[in-house]
mmCIF file of C-alpha atoms in Angstrom:
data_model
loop_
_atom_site.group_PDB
_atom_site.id
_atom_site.type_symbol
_atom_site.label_atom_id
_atom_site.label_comp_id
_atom_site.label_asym_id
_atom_site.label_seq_id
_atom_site.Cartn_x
_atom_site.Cartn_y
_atom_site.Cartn_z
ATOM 1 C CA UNK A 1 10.306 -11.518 10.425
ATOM 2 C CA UNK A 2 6.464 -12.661 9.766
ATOM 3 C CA UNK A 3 4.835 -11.446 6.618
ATOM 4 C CA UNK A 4 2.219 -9.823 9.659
ATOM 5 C CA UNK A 5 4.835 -7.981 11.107
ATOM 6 C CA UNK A 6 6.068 -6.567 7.865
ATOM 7 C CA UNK A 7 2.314 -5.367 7.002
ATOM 8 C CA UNK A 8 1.501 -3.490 9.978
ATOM 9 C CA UNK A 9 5.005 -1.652 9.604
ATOM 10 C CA UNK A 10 4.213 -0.599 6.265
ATOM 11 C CA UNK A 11 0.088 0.220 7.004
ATOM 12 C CA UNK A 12 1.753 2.278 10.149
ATOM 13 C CA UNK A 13 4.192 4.233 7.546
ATOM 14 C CA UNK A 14 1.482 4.906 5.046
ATOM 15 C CA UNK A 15 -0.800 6.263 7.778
ATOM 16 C CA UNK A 16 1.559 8.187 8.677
ATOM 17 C CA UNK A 17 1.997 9.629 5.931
ATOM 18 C CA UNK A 18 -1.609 10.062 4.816
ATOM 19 C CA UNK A 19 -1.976 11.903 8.063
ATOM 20 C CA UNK A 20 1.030 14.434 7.489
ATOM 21 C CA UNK A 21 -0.702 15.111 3.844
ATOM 22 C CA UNK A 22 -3.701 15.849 5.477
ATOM 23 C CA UNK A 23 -2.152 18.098 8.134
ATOM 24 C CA UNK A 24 -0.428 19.832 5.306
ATOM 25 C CA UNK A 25 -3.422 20.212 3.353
ATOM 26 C CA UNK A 26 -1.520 17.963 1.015
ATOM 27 C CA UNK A 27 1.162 20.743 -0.169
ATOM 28 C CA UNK A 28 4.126 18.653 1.387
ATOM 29 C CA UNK A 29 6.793 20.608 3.749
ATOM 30 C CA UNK A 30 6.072 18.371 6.610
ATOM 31 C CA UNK A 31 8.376 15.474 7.731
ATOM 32 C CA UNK A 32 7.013 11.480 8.765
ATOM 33 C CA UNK A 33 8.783 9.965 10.673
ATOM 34 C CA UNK A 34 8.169 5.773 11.327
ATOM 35 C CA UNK A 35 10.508 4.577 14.082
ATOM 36 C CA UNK A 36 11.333 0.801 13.739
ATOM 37 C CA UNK A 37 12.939 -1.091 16.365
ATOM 38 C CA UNK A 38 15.162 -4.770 16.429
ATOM 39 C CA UNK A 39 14.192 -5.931 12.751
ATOM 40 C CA UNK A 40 15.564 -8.765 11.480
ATOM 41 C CA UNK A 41 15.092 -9.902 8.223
ATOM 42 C CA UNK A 42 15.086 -13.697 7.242
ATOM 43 C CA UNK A 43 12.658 -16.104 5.501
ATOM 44 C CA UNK A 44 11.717 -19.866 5.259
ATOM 45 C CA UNK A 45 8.925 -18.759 3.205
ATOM 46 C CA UNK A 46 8.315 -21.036 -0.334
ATOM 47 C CA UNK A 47 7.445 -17.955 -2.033
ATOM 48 C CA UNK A 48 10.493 -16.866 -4.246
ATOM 49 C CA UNK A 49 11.628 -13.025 -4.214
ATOM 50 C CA UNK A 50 10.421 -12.654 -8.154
ATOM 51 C CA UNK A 51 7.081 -13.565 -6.933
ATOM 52 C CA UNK A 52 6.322 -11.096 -4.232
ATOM 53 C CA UNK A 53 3.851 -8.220 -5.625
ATOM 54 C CA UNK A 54 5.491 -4.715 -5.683
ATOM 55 C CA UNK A 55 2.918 -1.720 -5.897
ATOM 56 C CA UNK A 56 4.470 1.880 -6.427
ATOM 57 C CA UNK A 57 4.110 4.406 -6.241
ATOM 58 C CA UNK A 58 2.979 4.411 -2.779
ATOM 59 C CA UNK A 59 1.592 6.641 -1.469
ATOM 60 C CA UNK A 60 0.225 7.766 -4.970
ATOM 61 C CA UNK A 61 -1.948 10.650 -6.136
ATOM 62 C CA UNK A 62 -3.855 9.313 -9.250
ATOM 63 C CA UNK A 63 -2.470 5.871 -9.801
ATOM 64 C CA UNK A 64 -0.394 2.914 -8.669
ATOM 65 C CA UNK A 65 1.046 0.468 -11.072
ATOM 66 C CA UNK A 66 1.616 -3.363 -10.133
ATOM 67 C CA UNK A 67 5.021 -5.202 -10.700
ATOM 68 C CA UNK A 68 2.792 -7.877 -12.411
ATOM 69 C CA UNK A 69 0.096 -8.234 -14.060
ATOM 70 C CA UNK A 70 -2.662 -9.764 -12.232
ATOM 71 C CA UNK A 71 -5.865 -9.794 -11.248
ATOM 72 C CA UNK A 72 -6.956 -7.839 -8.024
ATOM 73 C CA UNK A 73 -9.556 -6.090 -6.177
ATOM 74 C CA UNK A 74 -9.090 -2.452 -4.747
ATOM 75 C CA UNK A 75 -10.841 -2.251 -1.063
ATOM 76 C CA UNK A 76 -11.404 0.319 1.454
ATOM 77 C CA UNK A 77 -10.470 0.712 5.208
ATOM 78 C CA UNK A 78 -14.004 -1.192 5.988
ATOM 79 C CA UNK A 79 -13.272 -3.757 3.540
ATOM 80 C CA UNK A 80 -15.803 -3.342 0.782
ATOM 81 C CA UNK A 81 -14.588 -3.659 -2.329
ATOM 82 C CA UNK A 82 -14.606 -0.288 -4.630
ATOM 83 C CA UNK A 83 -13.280 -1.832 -7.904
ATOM 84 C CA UNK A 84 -11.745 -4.702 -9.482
ATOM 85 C CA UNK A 85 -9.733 -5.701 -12.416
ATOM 86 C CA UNK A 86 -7.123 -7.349 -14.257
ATOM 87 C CA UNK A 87 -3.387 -5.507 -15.142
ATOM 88 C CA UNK A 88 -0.824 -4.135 -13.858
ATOM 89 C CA UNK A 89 -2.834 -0.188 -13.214
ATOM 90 C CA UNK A 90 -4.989 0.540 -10.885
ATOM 91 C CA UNK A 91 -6.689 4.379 -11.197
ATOM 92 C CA UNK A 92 -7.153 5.667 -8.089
ATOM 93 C CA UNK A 93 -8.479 9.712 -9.295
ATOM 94 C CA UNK A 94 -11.822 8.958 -8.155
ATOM 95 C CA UNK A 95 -11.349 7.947 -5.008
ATOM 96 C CA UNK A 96 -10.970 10.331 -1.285
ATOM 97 C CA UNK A 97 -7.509 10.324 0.430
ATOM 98 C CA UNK A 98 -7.193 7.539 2.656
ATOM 99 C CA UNK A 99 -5.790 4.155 2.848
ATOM 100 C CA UNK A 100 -7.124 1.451 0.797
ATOM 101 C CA UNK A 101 -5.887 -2.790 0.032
ATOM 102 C CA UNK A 102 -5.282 -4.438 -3.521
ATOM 103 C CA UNK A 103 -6.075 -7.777 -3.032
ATOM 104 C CA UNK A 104 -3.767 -10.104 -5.352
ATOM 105 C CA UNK A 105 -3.186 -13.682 -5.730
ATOM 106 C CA UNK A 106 -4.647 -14.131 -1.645
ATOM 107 C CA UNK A 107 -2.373 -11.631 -0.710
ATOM 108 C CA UNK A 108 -2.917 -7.907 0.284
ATOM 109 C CA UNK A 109 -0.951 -4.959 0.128
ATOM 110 C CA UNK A 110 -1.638 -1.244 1.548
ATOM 111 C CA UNK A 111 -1.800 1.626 -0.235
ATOM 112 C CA UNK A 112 -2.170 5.386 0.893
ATOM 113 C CA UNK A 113 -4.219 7.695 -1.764
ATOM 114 C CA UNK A 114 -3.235 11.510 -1.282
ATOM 115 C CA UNK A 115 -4.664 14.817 -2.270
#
């Protein structure tokens, strides 16, 4: 399956679940759902496993913590960039619910801010 592919699955999933947080005024007791159909997983990529970026929690309240630390950039849904830095923490507290990209090592990887 195509990096691409994988992406959109997981921006679908987050929105998802940004949305239900929303509708619940953010106290939880909902359900997401994220229905995924014929996925097959294989790679030819060069990029080894222990290289891949893993950013968690997600979605996340006040902060999200990198696998690595690395330099990134924090954008919004437009784009524009709203912070940068270097580490493996990234303090989201300031910012609105929403979803929002770390850009790392000319990669980038969603992430859904709650209430």
């Amino acid at each position: 399956m195509k990096k691409g592919t994988i992406l959109i699955a997981l921006i679908m999933t987050c929105l998802s679940v940004c949305a239900q947080s929303r509708f619940n005024g953010g106290e939880g007791g909902g359900y997401t759902s994220a229905m995924l159909d014929n996925i097959v997983m294989s790679s030819n990529s060069s990029h080894k496993q222990d290289q891949l970026l893993s950013i968690y929690p997600n979605p996340a309240i006040n902060n999200v913590f990198l696998s690595v630390i690395s330099e990134w950039v924090l954008l919004d849904e437009t784009g524009r960039t709203v912070s940068k830095g270097k580490g493996n923490h990234i303090n989201l507290t300031v910012l609105k619910p929403g979803m929002y990209y770390i850009k790392s090592s000319n990669e980038v990887y969603p992430v859904c801010k709650l209430e």
